[in-house]
GROMACS .gro file of C-alpha atoms in nm:
model
  430
    1MET     CA    1   3.668   0.784  -0.414
    2ILE     CA    2   3.322   0.928  -0.472
    3THR     CA    3   3.206   1.168  -0.203
    4VAL     CA    4   2.826   1.185  -0.194
    5VAL     CA    5   2.696   1.487  -0.005
    6GLY     CA    6   2.338   1.545   0.104
    7THR     CA    7   2.232   1.907   0.072
    8GLY     CA    8   1.906   2.100   0.082
    9VAL     CA    9   1.805   2.140   0.446
   10SER     CA   10   2.174   2.170   0.532
   11ALA     CA   11   2.435   2.319   0.297
   12ALA     CA   12   2.731   2.123   0.159
   13PRO     CA   13   3.049   2.196   0.359
   14ALA     CA   14   3.301   2.400   0.159
   15ASP     CA   15   3.593   2.165   0.230
   16VAL     CA   16   3.427   1.873   0.051
   17LEU     CA   17   3.465   2.044  -0.288
   18ALA     CA   18   3.835   2.127  -0.250
   19GLY     CA   19   4.046   1.926  -0.492
   20ALA     CA   20   3.750   1.771  -0.672
   21GLY     CA   21   3.805   1.686  -1.037
   22LEU     CA   22   3.434   1.634  -1.106
   23VAL     CA   23   3.125   1.775  -0.938
   24VAL     CA   24   2.790   1.618  -1.028
   25GLY     CA   25   2.447   1.732  -0.915
   26GLY     CA   26   2.115   1.885  -1.002
   27ARG     CA   27   2.126   2.238  -1.136
   28ARG     CA   28   1.997   2.389  -0.809
   29HIS     CA   29   2.258   2.195  -0.610
   30LEU     CA   30   2.544   2.312  -0.833
   31ASP     CA   31   2.423   2.672  -0.831
   32ALA     CA   32   2.421   2.671  -0.450
   33VAL     CA   33   2.793   2.586  -0.410
   34ALA     CA   34   3.127   2.719  -0.528
   35VAL     CA   35   3.246   2.458  -0.777
   36PRO     CA   36   3.627   2.475  -0.816
   37ALA     CA   37   3.729   2.638  -1.146
   38GLU     CA   38   3.943   2.339  -1.244
   39ALA     CA   39   3.665   2.083  -1.181
   40GLU     CA   40   3.438   1.948  -1.452
   41ARG     CA   41   3.072   2.019  -1.380
   42VAL     CA   42   2.795   1.778  -1.483
   43VAL     CA   43   2.427   1.864  -1.442
   44LEU     CA   44   2.229   1.553  -1.356
   45GLY     CA   45   1.965   1.449  -1.606
   46PRO     CA   46   1.959   1.092  -1.732
   47LEU     CA   47   2.182   0.892  -1.499
   48ALA     CA   48   2.366   0.676  -1.752
   49PRO     CA   49   2.576   0.954  -1.915
   50ALA     CA   50   2.667   1.097  -1.572
   51LEU     CA   51   2.778   0.754  -1.450
   52ASP     CA   52   3.001   0.715  -1.755
   53VAL     CA   53   3.168   1.051  -1.682
   54ILE     CA   54   3.219   0.949  -1.320
   55GLU     CA   55   3.383   0.623  -1.432
   56ARG     CA   56   3.626   0.809  -1.659
   57HIS     CA   57   3.733   1.035  -1.373
   58LEU     CA   58   3.778   0.741  -1.136
   59ASP     CA   59   3.992   0.560  -1.394
   60LYS     CA   60   4.236   0.851  -1.397
   61GLY     CA   61   4.239   0.886  -1.017
   62SER     CA   62   4.034   1.203  -1.000
   63ARG     CA   63   3.818   1.273  -0.696
   64VAL     CA   64   3.445   1.293  -0.762
   65VAL     CA   65   3.181   1.480  -0.561
   66VAL     CA   66   2.812   1.406  -0.610
   67LEU     CA   67   2.561   1.652  -0.465
   68ALA     CA   68   2.218   1.517  -0.376
   69SER     CA   69   1.910   1.616  -0.178
   70GLY     CA   70   1.882   1.539   0.191
   71ASP     CA   71   1.997   1.189   0.277
   72PRO     CA   72   2.122   1.036  -0.050
   73GLY     CA   73   2.100   0.686   0.099
   74PHE     CA   74   1.725   0.726   0.155
   75PHE     CA   75   1.555   0.661  -0.180
   76GLY     CA   76   1.852   0.843  -0.330
   77ILE     CA   77   2.150   0.813  -0.561
   78VAL     CA   78   2.364   0.603  -0.325
   79ARG     CA   79   2.187   0.287  -0.445
   80VAL     CA   80   2.276   0.350  -0.811
   81LEU     CA   81   2.636   0.451  -0.734
   82ALA     CA   82   2.692   0.146  -0.512
   83GLU     CA   83   2.555  -0.088  -0.777
   84ARG     CA   84   2.786   0.060  -1.043
   85PHE     CA   85   3.105   0.129  -0.847
   86GLY     CA   86   3.071  -0.071  -0.524
   87ALA     CA   87   2.995   0.051  -0.175
   88GLY     CA   88   3.364   0.065  -0.090
   89ALA     CA   89   3.414   0.346  -0.342
   90LEU     CA   90   3.167   0.574  -0.165
   91GLU     CA   91   3.209   0.823   0.117
   92VAL     CA   92   2.854   0.931   0.206
   93ARG     CA   93   2.787   1.247   0.405
   94PRO     CA   94   2.412   1.245   0.460
   95GLY     CA   95   2.205   1.553   0.519
   96VAL     CA   96   1.861   1.572   0.673
   97SER     CA   97   1.614   1.377   0.459
   98SER     CA   98   1.309   1.556   0.324
   99VAL     CA   99   1.088   1.314   0.519
  100ALA     CA  100   1.261   1.388   0.850
  101ALA     CA  101   1.244   1.762   0.776
  102ALA     CA  102   0.873   1.746   0.684
  103PHE     CA  103   0.781   1.568   1.008
  104ALA     CA  104   1.000   1.812   1.201
  105ARG     CA  105   0.817   2.105   1.046
  106VAL     CA  106   0.483   1.977   1.182
  107GLY     CA  107   0.622   1.863   1.516
  108LEU     CA  108   0.546   1.492   1.479
  109PRO     CA  109   0.766   1.188   1.544
  110TRP     CA  110   0.809   0.953   1.250
  111ASP     CA  111   0.946   0.633   1.403
  112ASP     CA  112   0.603   0.478   1.339
  113ALA     CA  113   0.557   0.622   0.988
  114VAL     CA  114   0.561   0.432   0.660
  115VAL     CA  115   0.759   0.587   0.376
  116VAL     CA  116   0.676   0.513   0.014
  117SER     CA  117   0.811   0.661  -0.307
  118ALA     CA  118   0.586   0.752  -0.600
  119HIS     CA  119   0.875   0.906  -0.794
  120GLY     CA  120   0.900   0.710  -1.119
  121ARG     CA  121   0.667   0.445  -0.977
  122ASP     CA  122   0.300   0.354  -0.999
  123LEU     CA  123   0.103   0.595  -0.777
  124ARG     CA  124  -0.141   0.313  -0.699
  125THR     CA  125   0.094   0.156  -0.444
  126ALA     CA  126   0.138   0.483  -0.255
  127VAL     CA  127  -0.239   0.539  -0.253
  128ASN     CA  128  -0.305   0.195  -0.106
  129VAL     CA  129  -0.043   0.251   0.163
  130CYS     CA  130  -0.215   0.579   0.254
  131ARG     CA  131  -0.548   0.397   0.273
  132ALA     CA  132  -0.406   0.128   0.500
  133LYS     CA  133  -0.179   0.329   0.730
  134GLY     CA  134  -0.245   0.641   0.932
  135LYS     CA  135   0.098   0.802   0.910
  136VAL     CA  136   0.260   0.791   0.567
  137ALA     CA  137   0.521   0.999   0.388
  138VAL     CA  138   0.499   0.995   0.008
  139LEU     CA  139   0.796   1.103  -0.200
  140THR     CA  140   0.637   1.258  -0.506
  141GLY     CA  141   0.730   1.283  -0.872
  142PRO     CA  142   0.595   1.408  -1.205
  143GLY     CA  143   0.237   1.284  -1.246
  144ALA     CA  144   0.237   1.159  -0.888
  145GLY     CA  145   0.207   1.473  -0.678
  146PRO     CA  146  -0.037   1.608  -0.419
  147ALA     CA  147  -0.316   1.663  -0.675
  148GLU     CA  148  -0.304   1.307  -0.805
  149LEU     CA  149  -0.269   1.165  -0.454
  150GLY     CA  150  -0.560   1.372  -0.323
  151ALA     CA  151  -0.786   1.272  -0.611
  152ALA     CA  152  -0.707   0.904  -0.567
  153LEU     CA  153  -0.773   0.911  -0.194
  154GLY     CA  154  -1.138   0.958  -0.256
  155ASN     CA  155  -1.308   1.284  -0.170
  156ALA     CA  156  -1.326   1.428  -0.521
  157GLU     CA  157  -1.365   1.083  -0.673
  158GLU     CA  158  -1.657   0.996  -0.446
  159GLY     CA  159  -1.846   1.301  -0.568
  160ARG     CA  160  -1.784   1.202  -0.928
  161ARG     CA  161  -1.910   0.850  -0.864
  162ALA     CA  162  -2.226   0.970  -0.691
  163ALA     CA  163  -2.297   1.210  -0.979
  164ALA     CA  164  -2.243   0.933  -1.232
  165ALA     CA  165  -2.493   0.705  -1.058
  166PRO     CA  166  -2.741   0.930  -0.872
  167SER     CA  167  -2.985   0.644  -0.819
  168TRP     CA  168  -2.733   0.464  -0.599
  169PRO     CA  169  -2.725   0.573  -0.231
  170VAL     CA  170  -2.396   0.741  -0.152
  171ALA     CA  171  -2.383   0.518   0.160
  172GLN     CA  172  -2.307   0.225  -0.067
  173PHE     CA  173  -1.964   0.365  -0.137
  174PRO     CA  174  -1.678   0.359   0.114
  175ALA     CA  175  -1.684   0.666   0.336
  176PRO     CA  176  -1.375   0.883   0.281
  177LEU     CA  177  -1.100   0.801   0.525
  178LYS     CA  178  -1.024   1.078   0.773
  179ARG     CA  179  -0.700   1.181   0.611
  180VAL     CA  180  -0.528   1.518   0.593
  181LEU     CA  181  -0.234   1.592   0.364
  182VAL     CA  182   0.067   1.800   0.464
  183VAL     CA  183   0.234   1.921   0.147
  184ALA     CA  184   0.597   2.016   0.210
  185SER     CA  185   0.736   2.204  -0.091
  186ASN     CA  186   1.097   2.303  -0.160
  187ILE     CA  187   1.217   2.213   0.189
  188GLY     CA  188   1.539   2.387   0.290
  189THR     CA  189   1.510   2.665   0.031
  190GLY     CA  190   1.384   3.022   0.042
  191ASP     CA  191   1.067   2.902  -0.130
  192GLU     CA  192   0.981   2.645   0.136
  193ARG     CA  193   0.610   2.597   0.206
  194VAL     CA  194   0.432   2.358   0.443
  195GLU     CA  195   0.054   2.348   0.389
  196TRP     CA  196  -0.224   2.143   0.550
  197VAL     CA  197  -0.499   2.052   0.303
  198THR     CA  198  -0.778   1.799   0.259
  199PRO     CA  199  -0.739   1.542  -0.020
  200ALA     CA  200  -1.014   1.721  -0.214
  201ALA     CA  201  -0.836   2.056  -0.181
  202ALA     CA  202  -0.508   1.898  -0.290
  203ALA     CA  203  -0.680   1.750  -0.595
  204ALA     CA  204  -0.813   2.090  -0.701
  205ARG     CA  205  -0.476   2.271  -0.709
  206ASP     CA  206  -0.181   2.297  -0.943
  207TRP     CA  207   0.122   2.232  -0.724
  208GLY     CA  208   0.390   2.281  -0.988
  209SER     CA  209   0.703   2.068  -0.998
  210GLY     CA  210   0.883   2.163  -0.677
  211VAL     CA  211   0.710   1.930  -0.431
  212SER     CA  212   0.935   1.684  -0.251
  213VAL     CA  213   0.722   1.507   0.011
  214VAL     CA  214   0.357   1.474   0.114
  215LEU     CA  215   0.254   1.349   0.458
  216CYS     CA  216  -0.077   1.164   0.470
  217LEU     CA  217  -0.209   1.158   0.826
  218ASP     CA  218  -0.508   1.002   0.999
  219GLU     CA  219  -0.679   1.299   1.164
  220SER     CA  220  -0.840   1.096   1.441
  221ARG     CA  221  -0.539   0.892   1.549
  222VAL     CA  222  -0.213   1.062   1.457
  223LEU     CA  223  -0.327   1.415   1.531
  224GLY     CA  224  -0.505   1.296   1.844
  225GLY     CA  225  -0.174   1.184   1.990
  226VAL     CA  226  -0.224   0.808   1.951
  227ARG     CA  227   0.052   0.606   1.788
  228THR     CA  228  -0.048   0.484   1.444
  229VAL     CA  229   0.140   0.155   1.471
  230ALA     CA  230   0.126  -0.043   1.794
  231GLY     CA  231   0.436  -0.241   1.704
  232PRO     CA  232   0.684  -0.296   1.420
  233VAL     CA  233   0.570  -0.169   1.082
  234ALA     CA  234   0.667  -0.508   0.935
  235GLY     CA  235   0.343  -0.671   1.044
  236PRO     CA  236   0.151  -0.834   1.328
  237ALA     CA  237   0.297  -1.096   1.558
  238GLN     CA  238   0.032  -1.350   1.457
  239TRP     CA  239  -0.256  -1.398   1.218
  240ALA     CA  240  -0.543  -1.642   1.166
  241LEU     CA  241  -0.677  -1.519   1.499
  242GLU     CA  242  -0.926  -1.711   1.708
  243GLU     CA  243  -1.292  -1.651   1.628
  244SER     CA  244  -1.329  -1.505   1.977
  245GLU     CA  245  -1.115  -1.210   1.864
  246PHE     CA  246  -1.403  -1.089   1.644
  247ALA     CA  247  -1.764  -0.997   1.707
  248HIS     CA  248  -1.984  -1.227   1.496
  249ARG     CA  249  -2.341  -1.356   1.471
  250ASP     CA  250  -2.435  -1.719   1.534
  251SER     CA  251  -2.084  -1.847   1.454
  252MET     CA  252  -2.111  -1.694   1.106
  253ILE     CA  253  -1.740  -1.632   1.071
  254THR     CA  254  -1.458  -1.778   0.863
  255LYS     CA  255  -1.291  -2.027   1.097
  256PHE     CA  256  -0.926  -1.966   1.172
  257GLU     CA  257  -0.806  -2.283   0.993
  258VAL     CA  258  -0.978  -2.168   0.674
  259ARG     CA  259  -0.868  -1.809   0.727
  260ALA     CA  260  -0.505  -1.915   0.762
  261LEU     CA  261  -0.496  -2.079   0.419
  262ALA     CA  262  -0.707  -1.802   0.264
  263LEU     CA  263  -0.457  -1.539   0.386
  264ALA     CA  264  -0.169  -1.746   0.250
  265ARG     CA  265  -0.331  -1.757  -0.094
  266LEU     CA  266  -0.442  -1.391  -0.091
  267GLY     CA  267  -0.093  -1.271   0.007
  268PRO     CA  268  -0.204  -0.929   0.143
  269ARG     CA  269   0.084  -0.688   0.182
  270LEU     CA  270   0.163  -0.320   0.211
  271GLY     CA  271   0.065  -0.144  -0.112
  272ASP     CA  272  -0.205  -0.397  -0.207
  273LEU     CA  273  -0.579  -0.341  -0.231
  274VAL     CA  274  -0.796  -0.635  -0.119
  275TRP     CA  275  -1.173  -0.684  -0.148
  276ASP     CA  276  -1.359  -0.896   0.107
  277VAL     CA  277  -1.689  -0.974  -0.066
  278GLY     CA  278  -1.972  -1.100   0.153
  279ALA     CA  279  -1.757  -0.998   0.447
  280GLY     CA  280  -1.992  -1.102   0.729
  281SER     CA  281  -1.798  -1.027   1.046
  282GLY     CA  282  -1.507  -0.886   0.845
  283SER     CA  283  -1.254  -1.126   0.997
  284VAL     CA  284  -1.071  -1.174   0.665
  285ALA     CA  285  -1.085  -0.800   0.592
  286VAL     CA  286  -0.941  -0.713   0.931
  287GLU     CA  287  -0.663  -0.971   0.903
  288CYS     CA  288  -0.565  -0.843   0.558
  289ALA     CA  289  -0.553  -0.489   0.698
  290ARG     CA  290  -0.339  -0.607   0.991
  291LEU     CA  291  -0.093  -0.746   0.735
  292GLY     CA  292  -0.067  -0.403   0.570
  293ALA     CA  293  -0.312  -0.408   0.279
  294ALA     CA  294  -0.576  -0.148   0.203
  295VAL     CA  295  -0.911  -0.325   0.232
  296VAL     CA  296  -1.267  -0.273   0.111
  297ALA     CA  297  -1.530  -0.498   0.272
  298ILE     CA  298  -1.860  -0.549   0.088
  299GLU     CA  299  -2.155  -0.656   0.303
  300LYS     CA  300  -2.530  -0.643   0.228
  301ALA     CA  301  -2.660  -0.673   0.587
  302ALA     CA  302  -2.680  -0.347   0.781
  303ASP     CA  303  -2.591  -0.514   1.111
  304GLY     CA  304  -2.296  -0.680   0.936
  305VAL     CA  305  -2.167  -0.340   0.823
  306GLU     CA  306  -2.164  -0.214   1.181
  307ARG     CA  307  -2.003  -0.536   1.301
  308ILE     CA  308  -1.721  -0.503   1.047
  309ARG     CA  309  -1.654  -0.145   1.152
  310ALA     CA  310  -1.651  -0.246   1.518
  311ASN     CA  311  -1.405  -0.529   1.451
  312ALA     CA  312  -1.178  -0.299   1.251
  313ASP     CA  313  -1.179  -0.042   1.531
  314ALA     CA  314  -1.110  -0.311   1.789
  315HIS     CA  315  -0.797  -0.419   1.599
  316GLY     CA  316  -0.683  -0.065   1.519
  317VAL     CA  317  -0.701  -0.093   1.140
  318ASP     CA  318  -0.878   0.094   0.861
  319VAL     CA  319  -1.131  -0.106   0.661
  320GLN     CA  320  -1.361   0.077   0.421
  321VAL     CA  321  -1.706  -0.079   0.423
  322VAL     CA  322  -1.949  -0.082   0.131
  323HIS     CA  323  -2.311  -0.149   0.227
  324GLY     CA  324  -2.460  -0.327  -0.073
  325SER     CA  325  -2.483  -0.646  -0.274
  326ALA     CA  326  -2.220  -0.782  -0.508
  327PRO     CA  327  -2.174  -0.771  -0.797
  328ASP     CA  328  -2.379  -0.447  -0.831
  329VAL     CA  329  -2.163  -0.232  -0.604
  330LEU     CA  330  -1.830  -0.353  -0.742
  331ALA     CA  331  -1.835  -0.142  -1.060
  332GLU     CA  332  -1.732   0.182  -0.888
  333LEU     CA  333  -1.451   0.034  -0.678
  334ASP     CA  334  -1.084   0.046  -0.774
  335ASP     CA  335  -0.944  -0.278  -0.917
  336PRO     CA  336  -0.811  -0.500  -0.637
  337ASP     CA  337  -0.493  -0.701  -0.624
  338ALA     CA  338  -0.670  -0.986  -0.448
  339VAL     CA  339  -1.029  -1.079  -0.361
  340PHE     CA  340  -1.178  -1.303  -0.094
  341VAL     CA  341  -1.534  -1.420  -0.156
  342GLY     CA  342  -1.728  -1.575   0.131
  343GLY     CA  343  -2.087  -1.685   0.173
  344GLY     CA  344  -2.293  -1.874  -0.081
  345GLY     CA  345  -2.621  -1.870  -0.269
  346ARG     CA  346  -2.710  -1.934  -0.631
  347GLU     CA  347  -2.556  -1.600  -0.730
  348LEU     CA  348  -2.207  -1.701  -0.607
  349PRO     CA  349  -2.061  -1.809  -0.947
  350GLY     CA  350  -2.169  -1.475  -1.098
  351ILE     CA  351  -2.010  -1.283  -0.810
  352VAL     CA  352  -1.687  -1.480  -0.848
  353ALA     CA  353  -1.684  -1.414  -1.224
  354ALA     CA  354  -1.730  -1.039  -1.165
  355CYS     CA  355  -1.447  -1.035  -0.911
  356ALA     CA  356  -1.221  -1.242  -1.134
  357ARG     CA  357  -1.259  -0.993  -1.419
  358ARG     CA  358  -1.121  -0.721  -1.196
  359ALA     CA  359  -0.861  -0.892  -0.977
  360ARG     CA  360  -0.501  -0.825  -1.073
  361ARG     CA  361  -0.345  -1.123  -0.894
  362SER     CA  362  -0.568  -1.370  -0.712
  363VAL     CA  363  -0.920  -1.467  -0.604
  364VAL     CA  364  -0.994  -1.695  -0.308
  365VAL     CA  365  -1.341  -1.842  -0.253
  366ALA     CA  366  -1.472  -2.021   0.057
  367LEU     CA  367  -1.791  -2.222   0.016
  368ALA     CA  368  -1.973  -2.499   0.193
  369ALA     CA  369  -2.193  -2.632  -0.089
  370LEU     CA  370  -2.039  -2.908  -0.298
  371ASP     CA  371  -2.282  -2.838  -0.584
  372ARG     CA  372  -2.138  -2.489  -0.648
  373VAL     CA  373  -1.771  -2.593  -0.666
  374PRO     CA  374  -1.772  -2.675  -1.043
  375ALA     CA  375  -1.940  -2.344  -1.138
  376VAL     CA  376  -1.702  -2.140  -0.922
  377ARG     CA  377  -1.403  -2.323  -1.065
  378THR     CA  378  -1.529  -2.255  -1.418
  379ALA     CA  379  -1.576  -1.886  -1.336
  380LEU     CA  380  -1.212  -1.864  -1.229
  381THR     CA  381  -1.064  -2.057  -1.521
  382ASP     CA  382  -1.279  -1.869  -1.776
  383ALA     CA  383  -1.132  -1.542  -1.643
  384GLY     CA  384  -0.777  -1.663  -1.706
  385PHE     CA  385  -0.689  -1.797  -1.362
  386ASP     CA  386  -0.500  -2.111  -1.280
  387CYS     CA  387  -0.736  -2.270  -1.028
  388GLU     CA  388  -0.661  -2.503  -0.737
  389GLY     CA  389  -0.849  -2.597  -0.423
  390VAL     CA  390  -0.883  -2.814  -0.116
  391LEU     CA  391  -1.152  -2.947   0.113
  392LEU     CA  392  -1.065  -2.836   0.465
  393GLN     CA  393  -1.204  -3.053   0.743
  394SER     CA  394  -1.049  -3.003   1.086
  395SER     CA  395  -1.114  -3.142   1.430
  396ARG     CA  396  -1.032  -2.935   1.734
  397LEU     CA  397  -0.940  -3.054   2.081
  398ALA     CA  398  -1.240  -3.030   2.317
  399PRO     CA  399  -1.269  -3.124   2.685
  400LEU     CA  400  -1.477  -3.413   2.817
  401PRO     CA  401  -1.581  -3.485   3.175
  402GLY     CA  402  -1.316  -3.672   3.369
  403ASP     CA  403  -1.030  -3.449   3.252
  404VAL     CA  404  -1.006  -3.617   2.912
  405THR     CA  405  -1.016  -3.479   2.560
  406ARG     CA  406  -1.208  -3.555   2.244
  407LEU     CA  407  -1.192  -3.429   1.885
  408ALA     CA  408  -1.475  -3.196   1.783
  409ALA     CA  409  -1.519  -3.177   1.407
  410THR     CA  410  -1.584  -2.840   1.240
  411ASN     CA  411  -1.795  -2.809   0.928
  412PRO     CA  412  -1.603  -2.893   0.608
  413VAL     CA  413  -1.529  -2.599   0.378
  414PHE     CA  414  -1.414  -2.592   0.017
  415LEU     CA  415  -1.143  -2.336  -0.048
  416LEU     CA  416  -1.078  -2.260  -0.414
  417TRP     CA  417  -0.821  -2.011  -0.532
  418GLY     CA  418  -0.721  -1.877  -0.867
  419VAL     CA  419  -0.393  -1.709  -0.959
  420ARG     CA  420  -0.400  -1.495  -1.270
  421ASN     CA  421  -0.190  -1.609  -1.559
  422PRO     CA  422   0.037  -1.303  -1.604
  423VAL     CA  423   0.000  -1.298  -1.983
  424TYR     CA  424  -0.379  -1.322  -1.977
  425ARG     CA  425  -0.481  -0.980  -1.848
  426GLU     CA  426  -0.527  -0.767  -2.161
  427GLY     CA  427  -0.258  -0.973  -2.329
  428VAL     CA  428   0.023  -0.804  -2.136
  429ALA     CA  429   0.234  -0.941  -1.852
  430GLN     CA  430   0.161  -0.752  -1.531
   0.00000   0.00000   0.00000
């Protein structure tokens, strides 16, 4: 039997160590308990050697104790131990997780929070979750701490961008989200610190290596007492909403039949970044945000910018809006996972080509003009995308006098989509 004990906020009970033949843990965990003199002691570093030692002790019937931080089943060592030795070999005694402790320290509930780990993972995913959601806990790691998170969230980066291109109005760039970071360091120890900082202030500091969790909070909603998530974190109950759910001008909106297929091909999800280029009413942008993605909407019309913001607010999601024309304003934006391009004009193939050079996964284009389909398709294939498409032409039920019904045809729309060949981007599979 392997007894896995969560420590940190709460100490390991003394009885759990009695009779142990092997005690495994981080140096600070081992130093905080009285390891029996007869027990072998292994300081956790690389996991593989420690797992081999554990297996040898199990083979000879020795009892093993593994000390871990907080709740070891929450982004912890329980996963690795269960995969190697089976869940039936584990007795888990969880402590208070660092996330639960951090939220407790600031007096906030966390049943509506999203938790993401940046420890040993790409920080980009955690950043996009923080952009999309208003209450996020980030488990940090080397190279992915409060400074890196704060810099990526935009305040310091926006200043750098404006300085690099002073002729461009700052209003073209997405306004910084109203986020505050709570940096909870060394929770449960004598060195515990809980500090509230702006992303820019976090980016400017050296936080050392003792940070365990950072809370990223929407100042206007979370701290104002409004729940961040009005339902399950998993996603909305429905999508491809009726056009009436969005403010729009003269029916200039992506119809729900087209939007449904576009969303299916974009595949927006938590941790993704999506561009909506030529966003118009922002219906696609808002739907992607409702499905969990971080979203930047690019729109050249000033009234369109305000309309997008109003639609985002109405649906309770964060959409960053860039007021400007593509492809000019795209250069300073972070690379997206997926891009939706709406609208038309002679410049459309060039815009699609610019988006395709940057997209990590997919590009979806909606267009009404038959003449531009070949050029758009070429732009996608030249950028290394496998391109497919359909002509969508739907007829909706509409009432007629006499309590009868007719079919009312909507305008046909070409929907083209490209999926990046995974070996094409810089010659390396993504």
